[in-house]
XYZ file of C-alpha atoms in Angstrom:
763
model
C 98.050 -183.808 156.907
C 97.715 -185.045 160.500
C 100.915 -182.960 161.535
C 99.231 -179.275 159.646
C 96.473 -180.452 161.091
C 98.462 -180.542 164.621
C 99.628 -177.061 163.988
C 96.660 -175.510 162.926
C 95.446 -177.196 166.285
C 97.969 -175.271 167.898
C 97.524 -172.059 166.326
C 93.709 -171.847 166.875
C 94.260 -173.410 170.350
C 96.576 -170.493 171.030
C 93.811 -168.093 169.767
C 91.486 -168.793 172.739
C 87.852 -168.093 171.878
C 88.772 -168.382 168.242
C 88.558 -172.361 168.410
C 86.227 -172.037 171.051
C 83.856 -170.776 168.749
C 84.842 -173.835 165.624
C 83.953 -176.442 168.309
C 80.639 -175.021 169.183
C 79.880 -174.991 165.880
C 77.042 -176.459 164.947
C 78.788 -177.647 161.235
C 81.553 -179.694 162.954
C 78.522 -181.194 165.644
C 76.680 -182.607 162.485
C 80.016 -183.853 160.856
C 80.621 -185.192 163.642
C 84.423 -184.036 163.878
C 86.377 -184.400 167.428
C 87.378 -181.116 169.048
C 89.705 -182.249 170.669
C 92.922 -180.360 170.573
C 91.007 -177.748 168.984
C 92.692 -179.546 165.548
C 90.605 -180.186 162.187
C 90.605 -183.961 161.391
C 90.659 -185.067 157.663
C 87.045 -185.157 157.723
C 86.501 -181.860 158.176
C 89.445 -180.908 155.825
C 87.562 -182.829 153.089
C 84.496 -181.617 154.239
C 85.858 -177.398 154.069
C 87.354 -178.314 150.682
C 83.601 -179.778 149.558
C 81.898 -176.747 150.476
C 84.762 -174.618 149.035
C 83.872 -176.959 145.988
C 80.309 -176.779 145.565
C 80.424 -173.032 146.169
C 81.766 -172.181 143.238
C 80.451 -174.673 141.155
C 77.168 -173.199 142.438
C 78.754 -169.792 141.533
C 79.965 -170.843 138.156
C 76.464 -172.011 137.583
C 74.987 -169.011 139.149
C 76.909 -167.505 136.429
C 75.557 -169.662 133.400
C 72.155 -170.023 134.529
C 72.262 -165.840 134.261
C 71.951 -165.565 130.175
C 69.080 -168.224 130.601
C 67.278 -166.641 133.482
C 67.629 -163.488 130.939
C 66.454 -165.474 128.412
C 63.305 -166.608 130.040
C 62.436 -163.688 131.388
C 62.714 -161.759 127.894
C 61.171 -164.926 127.348
C 58.162 -164.180 129.646
C 58.004 -160.564 127.797
C 57.723 -162.483 124.549
C 61.186 -160.609 123.697
C 64.346 -163.059 123.041
C 67.441 -161.361 122.587
C 67.706 -161.997 119.227
C 64.228 -160.182 118.630
C 66.157 -157.658 121.100
C 68.698 -156.953 118.578
C 66.943 -156.965 115.430
C 64.809 -154.100 116.935
C 67.276 -151.759 117.935
C 69.049 -152.259 114.382
C 65.257 -151.543 113.147
C 64.815 -148.526 115.112
C 68.694 -147.364 114.615
C 68.213 -148.151 110.433
C 65.169 -146.460 110.288
C 65.928 -143.480 112.584
C 69.160 -142.710 109.633
C 67.194 -143.207 107.189
C 64.497 -141.021 108.238
C 67.406 -138.495 109.566
C 68.987 -138.360 105.761
C 66.266 -138.511 104.293
C 65.151 -135.052 106.142
C 68.375 -133.510 105.176
C 67.978 -134.882 101.497
C 64.698 -133.060 101.040
C 64.998 -129.959 102.700
C 68.325 -129.303 100.595
C 65.466 -130.535 97.614
C 63.597 -128.035 98.822
C 65.833 -125.145 99.369
C 66.715 -125.672 95.588
C 63.138 -125.650 94.379
C 62.351 -122.727 96.006
C 65.809 -120.855 95.156
C 64.700 -121.551 91.073
C 61.087 -120.371 91.515
C 62.383 -116.864 93.173
C 64.437 -116.124 91.013
C 63.756 -117.828 87.775
C 67.634 -119.052 87.577
C 67.967 -121.501 85.371
C 66.042 -119.338 82.646
C 68.724 -116.425 83.056
C 72.304 -114.871 81.669
C 75.408 -115.080 84.023
C 75.317 -111.725 84.686
C 71.951 -111.559 85.797
C 72.900 -114.655 87.882
C 75.311 -113.056 89.872
C 73.623 -109.532 90.725
C 71.020 -111.939 92.739
C 74.142 -112.073 95.107
C 74.152 -108.669 96.558
C 76.521 -107.092 99.352
C 79.396 -109.220 101.033
C 77.582 -112.228 99.166
C 78.565 -110.627 95.868
C 82.591 -110.235 97.575
C 83.001 -114.106 98.146
C 81.773 -115.215 95.283
C 83.402 -113.449 92.547
C 87.100 -114.399 94.598
C 85.309 -118.043 93.863
C 85.249 -117.099 90.065
C 89.018 -115.730 90.676
C 90.002 -119.159 91.688
C 88.492 -120.810 88.327
C 90.289 -117.999 86.465
C 93.689 -118.790 87.725
C 95.951 -121.225 85.554
C 96.059 -122.756 88.932
C 95.099 -123.221 92.058
C 98.712 -122.688 93.721
C 98.845 -119.466 91.384
C 94.726 -118.487 92.514
C 95.629 -118.724 96.280
C 98.795 -116.543 95.905
C 96.634 -113.826 93.887
C 94.015 -114.032 96.914
C 96.818 -113.753 99.289
C 98.455 -110.929 97.739
C 95.341 -109.553 96.373
C 95.929 -105.864 94.803
C 93.293 -105.891 92.447
C 90.557 -105.160 94.332
C 90.554 -102.152 96.379
C 92.552 -99.337 95.118
C 95.800 -98.604 97.046
C 95.322 -101.675 98.920
C 96.943 -105.022 99.061
C 95.260 -107.698 101.142
C 95.179 -110.797 102.204
C 92.185 -111.624 100.895
C 91.720 -115.596 102.563
C 92.201 -114.713 106.437
C 90.663 -110.940 105.878
C 87.156 -112.280 104.633
C 87.547 -115.985 105.465
C 87.880 -117.826 101.904
C 88.591 -121.609 102.973
C 84.631 -122.177 101.897
C 85.749 -120.908 98.122
C 89.088 -122.796 98.372
C 87.247 -125.772 99.131
C 84.500 -125.372 96.467
C 86.861 -124.640 93.460
C 88.751 -127.561 94.462
C 86.351 -129.955 94.762
C 84.497 -128.158 91.450
C 88.246 -129.166 89.405
C 89.068 -132.005 90.639
C 85.642 -133.720 90.676
C 85.581 -133.075 86.548
C 82.343 -131.037 87.199
C 83.519 -128.311 84.661
C 81.923 -130.139 81.633
C 78.672 -131.417 84.024
C 77.745 -128.396 85.454
C 78.194 -124.729 85.526
C 80.080 -123.326 88.252
C 76.908 -121.583 89.905
C 74.989 -124.399 90.187
C 78.431 -126.553 91.489
C 78.995 -123.142 93.930
C 75.112 -123.020 95.561
C 74.507 -126.637 95.611
C 77.673 -127.466 98.297
C 76.142 -124.282 100.294
C 72.219 -126.457 100.017
C 73.821 -129.616 100.557
C 75.462 -128.579 103.707
C 71.815 -126.912 104.786
C 70.900 -130.374 104.326
C 73.165 -131.514 106.798
C 72.201 -128.878 109.290
C 69.068 -130.177 109.336
C 70.136 -133.558 109.832
C 72.335 -133.130 112.604
C 69.444 -131.181 114.634
C 67.086 -134.407 113.938
C 70.219 -136.644 115.678
C 70.527 -134.136 118.400
C 66.754 -134.496 119.463
C 66.879 -137.950 118.628
C 69.676 -138.685 120.731
C 67.741 -136.986 123.428
C 65.018 -138.272 123.185
C 65.650 -141.598 122.313
C 62.862 -141.491 119.522
C 63.355 -140.213 116.043
C 59.760 -138.987 116.202
C 61.192 -135.657 117.838
C 63.604 -135.742 114.920
C 61.218 -135.894 112.508
C 59.201 -132.771 114.604
C 62.769 -130.496 115.076
C 62.720 -130.725 111.019
C 59.046 -129.580 110.737
C 59.518 -126.665 113.067
C 62.558 -125.310 111.377
C 60.989 -125.447 108.029
C 57.871 -123.606 108.672
C 60.270 -121.119 111.071
C 62.577 -120.823 107.989
C 62.370 -117.022 108.023
C 63.708 -116.968 111.575
C 66.095 -120.313 111.774
C 68.540 -119.169 108.467
C 69.306 -116.096 106.429
C 70.357 -118.733 103.400
C 67.104 -116.832 101.730
C 69.036 -113.404 101.638
C 72.682 -114.303 101.164
C 73.534 -117.492 99.839
C 77.264 -117.132 99.955
C 77.325 -115.540 103.867
C 79.892 -117.144 106.025
C 76.999 -118.666 108.645
C 75.636 -120.529 106.068
C 78.702 -123.025 105.365
C 80.071 -122.760 109.051
C 76.686 -123.737 111.122
C 76.055 -127.092 109.696
C 79.282 -127.802 111.815
C 78.748 -126.529 114.742
C 75.012 -128.618 114.216
C 77.011 -131.662 114.097
C 79.730 -130.801 116.597
C 76.754 -129.889 118.757
C 75.169 -133.223 117.781
C 78.555 -135.160 118.817
C 78.764 -133.653 121.864
C 75.250 -134.444 123.091
C 76.540 -137.895 122.722
C 79.658 -137.743 124.205
C 78.434 -135.959 126.808
C 75.492 -139.089 127.849
C 76.559 -141.264 130.810
C 77.261 -145.024 130.728
C 78.513 -144.705 126.953
C 80.422 -147.875 125.477
C 83.745 -146.705 124.384
C 83.579 -147.177 120.531
C 80.872 -144.687 120.363
C 82.265 -142.633 122.859
C 85.908 -142.204 120.788
C 83.449 -141.443 117.578
C 81.898 -138.769 119.062
C 84.911 -137.229 120.517
C 86.114 -137.645 117.141
C 83.404 -136.277 115.724
C 83.890 -133.418 118.268
C 87.367 -132.253 117.027
C 86.915 -132.568 113.714
C 83.734 -130.423 113.371
C 84.996 -127.942 116.071
C 87.866 -127.337 114.208
C 86.050 -127.124 111.026
C 83.886 -124.880 111.812
C 86.341 -122.190 113.301
C 88.304 -122.672 109.996
C 84.629 -121.423 108.333
C 83.776 -118.297 109.787
C 85.870 -115.544 111.589
C 83.181 -115.293 114.790
C 82.817 -119.091 115.290
C 85.525 -118.396 118.326
C 82.325 -116.478 119.947
C 80.121 -118.695 119.721
C 82.334 -121.364 121.227
C 82.860 -119.394 124.151
C 79.448 -118.947 124.591
C 79.616 -123.150 124.241
C 82.658 -123.471 126.517
C 80.510 -120.908 128.983
C 77.761 -124.065 129.387
C 80.087 -126.397 129.797
C 82.086 -124.593 132.563
C 78.983 -124.198 134.379
C 77.696 -127.905 134.335
C 80.902 -128.939 135.712
C 81.296 -126.316 138.229
C 78.260 -128.296 139.741
C 79.529 -131.560 138.677
C 76.532 -132.592 136.822
C 78.759 -134.338 133.934
C 81.832 -136.376 133.990
C 85.436 -133.742 134.480
C 87.532 -135.459 132.089
C 85.098 -135.680 129.546
C 84.365 -131.645 129.711
C 88.447 -130.874 130.233
C 88.746 -133.066 127.048
C 86.555 -130.858 125.321
C 89.058 -127.985 126.111
C 91.653 -129.500 124.932
C 89.945 -129.961 121.562
C 89.176 -125.819 121.856
C 92.819 -125.397 122.272
C 94.422 -127.223 119.782
C 91.467 -126.347 117.256
C 92.624 -122.372 118.562
C 96.507 -123.347 117.765
C 95.904 -125.055 114.765
C 93.632 -122.574 113.447
C 96.579 -119.768 114.418
C 99.226 -121.318 112.249
C 96.692 -122.009 109.508
C 94.968 -118.747 109.061
C 98.162 -116.664 108.589
C 98.646 -116.529 112.159
C 95.797 -114.759 112.930
C 95.787 -112.823 115.983
C 92.575 -112.457 116.703
C 92.507 -116.251 118.133
C 94.991 -115.516 120.504
C 93.395 -112.704 122.350
C 89.176 -114.056 121.694
C 87.645 -114.446 124.912
C 88.058 -118.556 124.478
C 91.708 -118.888 124.790
C 91.065 -116.683 127.943
C 88.571 -118.739 129.572
C 89.400 -122.291 128.395
C 93.650 -121.485 129.894
C 91.961 -119.655 132.995
C 89.576 -123.208 133.329
C 92.769 -125.281 133.098
C 94.570 -123.532 135.706
C 91.852 -124.032 138.573
C 91.485 -127.283 136.815
C 92.931 -128.802 140.781
C 91.167 -126.124 142.715
C 87.765 -127.497 141.155
C 88.626 -131.058 142.112
C 89.308 -130.417 145.763
C 86.128 -128.155 146.013
C 84.291 -131.604 144.549
C 85.671 -133.553 147.393
C 85.372 -131.162 150.032
C 82.043 -130.202 152.734
C 79.117 -128.543 152.616
C 80.983 -125.154 153.059
C 83.615 -125.892 150.299
C 80.246 -126.892 147.808
C 78.878 -123.283 148.665
C 82.084 -121.609 147.862
C 81.902 -122.838 144.246
C 80.025 -119.559 143.534
C 83.606 -117.830 144.496
C 85.000 -120.339 142.300
C 82.701 -119.387 139.022
C 83.431 -115.922 140.222
C 87.593 -116.625 140.498
C 87.504 -118.221 136.926
C 85.638 -115.460 135.345
C 87.928 -112.925 136.879
C 91.025 -114.765 136.059
C 89.626 -115.148 132.315
C 89.188 -111.579 132.316
C 92.713 -110.618 133.841
C 94.412 -113.112 130.989
C 92.070 -111.510 127.801
C 93.529 -108.124 129.076
C 96.753 -109.111 129.179
C 97.121 -110.709 126.123
C 95.273 -107.436 124.415
C 98.297 -105.358 125.894
C 101.158 -107.523 124.520
C 99.678 -109.103 121.553
C 99.345 -107.008 118.311
C 95.983 -106.946 117.294
C 92.797 -105.852 115.269
C 90.470 -107.608 116.888
C 87.216 -105.822 115.699
C 86.955 -103.074 117.866
C 84.708 -101.290 116.001
C 82.254 -104.530 118.433
C 82.889 -103.067 122.388
C 82.257 -99.866 120.982
C 79.087 -100.867 119.145
C 77.947 -102.777 122.690
C 78.645 -99.688 125.011
C 76.506 -97.806 123.004
C 73.862 -100.639 122.413
C 74.035 -100.992 126.211
C 73.254 -97.476 126.895
C 76.531 -97.207 128.417
C 78.062 -94.364 125.753
C 76.469 -92.263 123.163
C 78.294 -91.402 119.806
C 77.768 -89.358 116.682
C 80.398 -91.581 114.636
C 78.222 -92.676 111.146
C 79.816 -95.890 111.078
C 78.419 -97.271 114.953
C 74.655 -95.458 114.236
C 74.703 -97.244 110.630
C 75.168 -100.608 112.804
C 72.627 -99.439 115.456
C 69.792 -98.805 112.621
C 70.595 -102.492 110.780
C 68.005 -104.657 111.685
C 69.987 -107.144 112.661
C 71.519 -105.418 115.314
C 68.151 -104.047 116.756
C 65.933 -105.835 119.337
C 63.351 -108.660 117.860
C 60.172 -107.288 116.726
C 56.827 -108.694 118.113
C 56.451 -110.244 114.406
C 58.869 -112.809 115.677
C 57.057 -113.751 118.835
C 54.075 -113.895 116.652
C 55.162 -116.419 113.812
C 56.651 -118.573 116.682
C 53.693 -119.124 118.588
C 51.616 -119.021 115.647
C 53.656 -122.252 114.903
C 52.880 -123.603 118.269
C 56.832 -123.727 118.387
C 57.063 -121.122 121.530
C 54.782 -122.382 123.885
C 55.658 -125.715 124.037
C 59.657 -124.759 124.709
C 58.748 -122.574 127.067
C 57.545 -125.459 128.960
C 60.396 -127.714 128.165
C 62.947 -125.062 129.304
C 60.592 -124.484 132.421
C 60.525 -128.211 133.568
C 64.253 -128.706 132.581
C 65.466 -125.337 134.074
C 63.496 -126.564 137.652
C 64.846 -130.107 137.333
C 68.150 -128.943 136.979
C 67.548 -126.569 139.511
C 66.644 -129.280 142.383
C 69.743 -131.343 141.062
C 71.997 -128.409 141.504
C 70.661 -127.969 144.901
C 70.945 -131.538 145.805
C 74.653 -132.025 144.658
C 75.105 -128.662 147.176
C 73.895 -130.671 149.934
C 76.202 -133.309 149.517
C 73.813 -135.773 147.513
C 75.809 -138.166 144.638
C 74.343 -138.772 141.049
C 72.319 -141.741 139.993
C 74.864 -143.223 137.787
C 71.686 -144.285 136.127
C 68.526 -142.533 135.662
C 65.528 -144.488 135.252
C 62.684 -143.147 133.700
C 60.116 -144.160 137.082
C 62.794 -141.787 138.677
C 61.438 -138.596 137.293
C 65.064 -136.708 137.095
C 65.327 -135.146 133.293
C 67.502 -132.919 135.262
C 69.848 -135.238 136.088
C 71.547 -135.978 132.786
C 74.905 -133.766 131.659
C 73.198 -133.399 128.191
C 70.235 -132.423 128.787
C 71.475 -129.463 131.507
C 74.040 -128.912 128.739
C 71.359 -127.636 126.495
C 69.408 -125.654 128.996
C 72.050 -123.604 129.377
C 73.284 -123.522 126.205
C 69.711 -122.538 125.000
C 69.547 -120.023 127.555
C 72.843 -118.180 126.640
C 71.502 -117.631 122.784
C 68.572 -116.631 123.712
C 69.206 -114.039 125.967
C 71.712 -112.433 123.097
C 68.938 -113.272 120.288
C 66.453 -111.184 122.797
C 69.070 -108.003 122.582
C 70.060 -108.406 119.083
C 67.451 -110.090 116.296
C 70.401 -111.264 114.087
C 71.067 -114.027 117.007
C 67.940 -115.494 116.687
C 69.407 -117.658 113.487
C 71.508 -118.782 115.850
C 68.977 -119.921 118.721
C 65.491 -120.633 117.006
C 67.323 -123.813 115.225
C 68.074 -125.053 118.943
C 64.380 -124.068 119.751
C 63.119 -126.201 117.434
C 65.095 -128.854 118.826
C 64.694 -128.750 122.551
C 60.799 -128.438 122.283
C 60.779 -131.252 120.085
C 62.444 -133.336 122.368
C 60.572 -132.274 125.185
C 57.352 -133.045 123.958
C 58.573 -136.641 122.523
C 60.691 -137.171 125.888
C 58.328 -139.356 128.252
C 61.774 -138.945 130.873
C 60.071 -135.203 130.760
C 56.587 -136.021 131.181
C 57.418 -138.607 134.433
C 59.299 -135.154 135.691
C 56.375 -133.124 135.467
C 54.240 -136.183 136.907
C 56.672 -136.852 140.130
C 56.365 -133.097 141.030
C 52.214 -133.403 140.249
C 52.493 -136.671 142.411
C 49.989 -137.911 139.952
C 48.307 -141.102 141.193
C 44.757 -141.843 139.634
C 46.547 -142.987 136.715
C 49.625 -145.083 136.281
C 52.189 -142.387 135.954
C 54.686 -144.193 133.341
C 51.964 -145.891 131.352
C 50.604 -141.909 130.717
C 54.173 -140.598 129.849
C 54.788 -142.904 127.313
C 51.361 -142.473 126.101
C 52.279 -138.679 125.809
C 54.886 -138.491 124.666
C 53.541 -140.584 121.369
C 50.697 -138.259 121.165
C 51.059 -134.944 121.692
C 53.926 -135.002 118.964
C 51.473 -136.887 116.630
C 48.939 -134.213 117.126
C 51.159 -130.969 116.639
C 52.731 -132.889 113.209
C 48.618 -133.207 111.976
C 48.239 -129.643 112.915
C 51.313 -128.317 111.649
C 50.736 -130.223 108.536
C 47.210 -129.486 108.003
C 48.086 -126.002 107.922
C 51.560 -125.317 107.436
C 51.757 -127.870 104.345
C 49.375 -126.007 101.997
C 51.594 -123.035 102.591
C 54.807 -124.523 101.505
C 53.411 -125.998 98.300
C 51.904 -122.544 97.110
C 54.844 -120.901 97.986
C 57.225 -123.629 95.671
C 54.592 -123.871 92.926
C 54.464 -119.918 92.596
C 57.046 -118.375 90.540
C 58.131 -114.812 91.683
C 60.251 -112.514 89.337
C 63.618 -111.209 90.251
C 64.117 -108.544 87.522
C 66.818 -105.507 88.225
C 67.327 -103.887 84.321
C 68.951 -101.158 85.457
C 71.450 -102.823 87.258
C 71.991 -104.941 84.320
C 72.378 -101.862 81.813
C 74.908 -100.636 84.691
C 77.133 -103.545 84.546
C 76.704 -103.651 80.440
C 78.150 -100.275 80.422
C 80.638 -100.534 82.727
C 82.126 -103.567 80.945
C 81.770 -102.375 77.509
C 82.506 -98.487 78.081
C 84.578 -97.910 81.184
C 88.696 -98.235 80.938
C 90.028 -101.859 82.206
C 92.182 -100.122 84.728
C 89.128 -97.896 86.448
C 88.565 -97.068 89.707
C 84.988 -97.032 90.919
C 83.488 -95.353 93.617
C 79.847 -95.636 95.153
C 78.225 -97.368 98.291
C 80.169 -100.356 99.536
C 76.583 -102.864 98.846
C 77.133 -101.596 94.883
C 80.988 -102.160 94.790
C 80.739 -105.450 95.973
C 77.950 -106.133 92.725
C 80.821 -104.089 90.661
C 83.671 -106.452 91.787
C 81.643 -109.845 91.017
C 79.987 -108.883 87.698
C 82.597 -106.827 85.807
C 86.015 -107.651 87.674
C 87.240 -103.909 87.773
C 88.536 -102.513 90.787
C 86.700 -100.696 93.749
C 87.050 -97.760 96.421
C 85.405 -99.536 99.084
C 83.734 -102.746 100.334
C 81.168 -104.567 102.385
C 83.490 -105.830 104.866
C 83.143 -104.309 108.673
C 85.333 -106.462 110.430
C 88.357 -103.991 109.123
C 89.143 -100.803 110.650
C 90.757 -98.980 106.787
C 87.915 -100.094 104.797
C 85.412 -98.957 107.995
C 86.752 -95.555 107.835
C 86.807 -95.982 103.554
C 83.029 -96.502 103.569
C 82.331 -93.608 106.091
C 84.150 -91.016 103.648
C 83.011 -92.170 100.412
C 79.417 -92.371 101.889
C 79.745 -88.248 101.843
C 78.992 -88.230 98.667
C 75.221 -88.177 99.907
C 76.024 -85.594 102.531
C 75.856 -81.955 102.492
C 79.552 -81.456 101.798
C 80.966 -78.856 98.624
C 81.711 -80.681 95.514
C 85.683 -79.840 96.141
C 85.658 -81.887 99.910
C 84.146 -84.595 97.687
C 86.349 -84.313 95.084
C 89.538 -84.653 97.390
C 88.672 -87.678 99.336
C 87.976 -89.985 95.894
C 90.939 -88.901 94.247
C 92.377 -89.568 97.532
C 91.660 -93.135 96.568
C 92.371 -92.817 92.991
C 88.998 -93.383 92.302
C 88.033 -92.408 88.647
C 84.574 -92.916 88.251
C 81.708 -91.784 90.999
C 78.104 -93.740 90.789
C 75.301 -91.875 92.632
C 72.140 -94.449 93.741
C 69.304 -92.739 93.585
C 67.238 -95.330 96.287
C 69.982 -93.806 98.692
C 69.761 -90.205 97.555
C 66.205 -89.826 97.561
C 65.589 -92.355 100.483
C 62.340 -92.744 102.125
C 62.985 -95.142 105.152
C 60.223 -95.835 107.785
C 62.909 -94.710 110.716
C 63.529 -91.093 109.769
C 66.878 -90.868 111.843
C 68.042 -94.484 110.625
C 68.658 -93.204 106.841
C 72.208 -92.604 105.543
C 71.656 -89.000 104.996
C 70.736 -88.292 108.596
C 73.103 -90.174 109.941
C 75.650 -88.518 107.491
C 73.630 -84.874 108.766
C 74.446 -86.201 112.404
C 78.048 -87.072 112.409
C 79.063 -84.195 109.923
C 77.123 -81.908 112.706
C 74.638 -80.671 109.969
C 72.003 -81.890 112.135
C 71.194 -80.035 115.309
C 68.499 -81.899 117.817
C 66.686 -79.436 120.555
C 63.451 -80.438 122.544
C 62.660 -82.572 120.308
C 62.761 -80.232 117.086
C 65.400 -80.588 114.442
C 67.444 -77.789 113.748
C 69.626 -78.123 109.647
C 72.237 -75.555 109.252
C 74.816 -76.250 105.919
C 75.733 -73.788 103.366
C 76.150 -76.258 101.050
C 73.410 -78.014 99.290
C 73.348 -81.974 99.551
C 75.672 -83.316 97.363
C 74.222 -86.097 95.560
C 70.881 -83.431 94.520
C 73.561 -80.787 93.565
C 75.431 -82.737 90.949
C 72.426 -83.652 89.139
C 71.918 -79.992 88.482
C 74.878 -79.823 86.080
C 75.732 -76.230 87.213
C 78.943 -75.077 88.550
C 81.490 -75.781 90.550
C 79.617 -79.444 90.018
C 80.725 -79.751 86.653
C 83.979 -78.489 86.930
C 84.698 -81.666 88.820
C 82.347 -84.333 87.386
C 80.832 -85.044 83.744
C 78.245 -87.199 84.010
C 78.304 -90.232 81.178
C 76.154 -92.592 82.300
C 72.343 -92.361 83.250
C 69.358 -94.464 83.899
C 66.258 -94.249 86.536
C 68.392 -95.556 89.455
C 72.186 -94.638 88.808
C 73.998 -91.780 87.776
C 77.593 -92.192 86.327
C 80.285 -89.570 86.614
C 83.587 -89.495 85.698
C 85.961 -87.916 88.180
C 88.152 -85.048 86.504
C 91.774 -84.991 86.477
C 91.883 -81.319 84.643
C 90.006 -78.753 86.874
C 88.398 -76.239 84.475
C 86.230 -73.264 86.464
C 84.450 -71.844 84.064
C 80.901 -71.128 84.156
């Protein structure tokens, strides 16, 4: 020990000032240790050891005492750790119970309303099937065919090699019409042994109504996760049901693809909201990641247009990541989920080339390529941060180039008519094409009417949404400006900070709702994607103390304690809103459920009955696409066209067969119909004598414009054609119409003509 002390003394003596400093130390004087030779005495060594030991003991004691101190603090506040745990469990339990109950009640509400509207249980099977109109009838007809097949494998094979639906055309119905919901429904119906318990139609619509309940539950959870209180979820559900006309299309077409797909997208958004949160524990993060993965892929399989909606979401995440408002690792993990879903969807959708040339794939590929550049920019100076705008421009440029190259080298049939439609819609081009003008005249593809905004205002949804959006948008703008100036984000945002724009999940929803809202302002059909998230965002805002605290920070409120006032308003405002909604709209909903509405279409029932009894089994029917869908469902007979708009050949067929309502000769119509091997022609009086509110959007008007039978000059229209309108002339029963067509059935709404195989030109 002495030798070690002498050695240390020599080292410290060589250090000069260092040993002198130690010699002059007050601690040494108190301990009475000699300073001779600069060495350390045994007493000094023991003292140092005692000091280190006491320090370790103090640290250990402080660590052990920390929980005790926290317990004392909690006890001072009247909260023990057990009490806090019970409180959290109770909040989670009752919140989940409220979310599940809301979804179940909404599903029961839809089922009850559907029963009251159509008298569904008291109808015969044919009358029930007539309630499915247009493309909905086609989807349900394939569900019926799967159940009638001798085996599931045989049923799938017949759908993938279908030549019994459209004349002269073999189609892969599973790929072209996205029939995965019907495949799943038929498997569940047969595997669950429901044949003897419930009818197929009830099982089918029951699944759809159940998915709508999941949709509402997912919106509930999303609002709850964002605000921290399940009161926001209750308000979301209330607004969603009150504005049901604008939040869902379930009333008009139950089997439509979006009714199957959007509940999965809502689950994906809820999981993504939780995944983007800061300070998320490992287990919750893994759960959210797995739920995002599963729901993203399922959503992509359920709807052929799903990748467009995911593209909008990817743009939102791209902007969120560009300004470093979220963890890049998480955002890029979501990009990988997109790539995996696209790849797996491409394989399982029979090598669907539309997924390869989708803008989603091009954007994600461009983002992955520029990942290194983005990381360098985040570590750069003020000037490099300003260059993020150039970075955004670079990514978008690469996306466009990649998409262009993919479309050049990948053979595809990716809805080119949609691009032409957008050109005409945006005023970049004009056309006389019947299909384009007919699409432009559809209500869902026009700008939203004033009634839409009036309904949202009357339910108080739109004013609160605008208030919440403005506050969040300004807060996000402040955060982006701070990031550009180099100020880092806080790891934990407290309530008193008043910085709601620093929460990445909030920023994501603000960007997402702005993008969806921009599309909804152009196309009314997009409101069914936007309005549910308007309900969710507005409910989150009025129930969030952070949003009120952010507002009070800007107002510099000092007269009243801002935190206390924010907590009070986050409870009082939604309570007042909920009470007013209950008082005004609950009686209306109950009245709606109590009233029996009558859906009775005897003419269509008579037509379907005649076809099943009188028409040959191998007959092919021609008429409007909407009616052909009903004929295919109710009778199973082959048709010449379908109400589908994702195939160029079907679009051309629809336009050609619609010529029965144009000013064309009997010979022209006969050649068109026989080219599709049609045996019977059905004229609908409602189309032939249509008196629509918009004159230029009637089918016969659009046909006259496309065929050049109407000339518009200086606001006046001039019609010229040496032939009368075919649908009128054929009813007259004179030559040459009787030479080509023979009337075999008619009622008040429909006129059925047999197309003669042997033509007689005798008058």
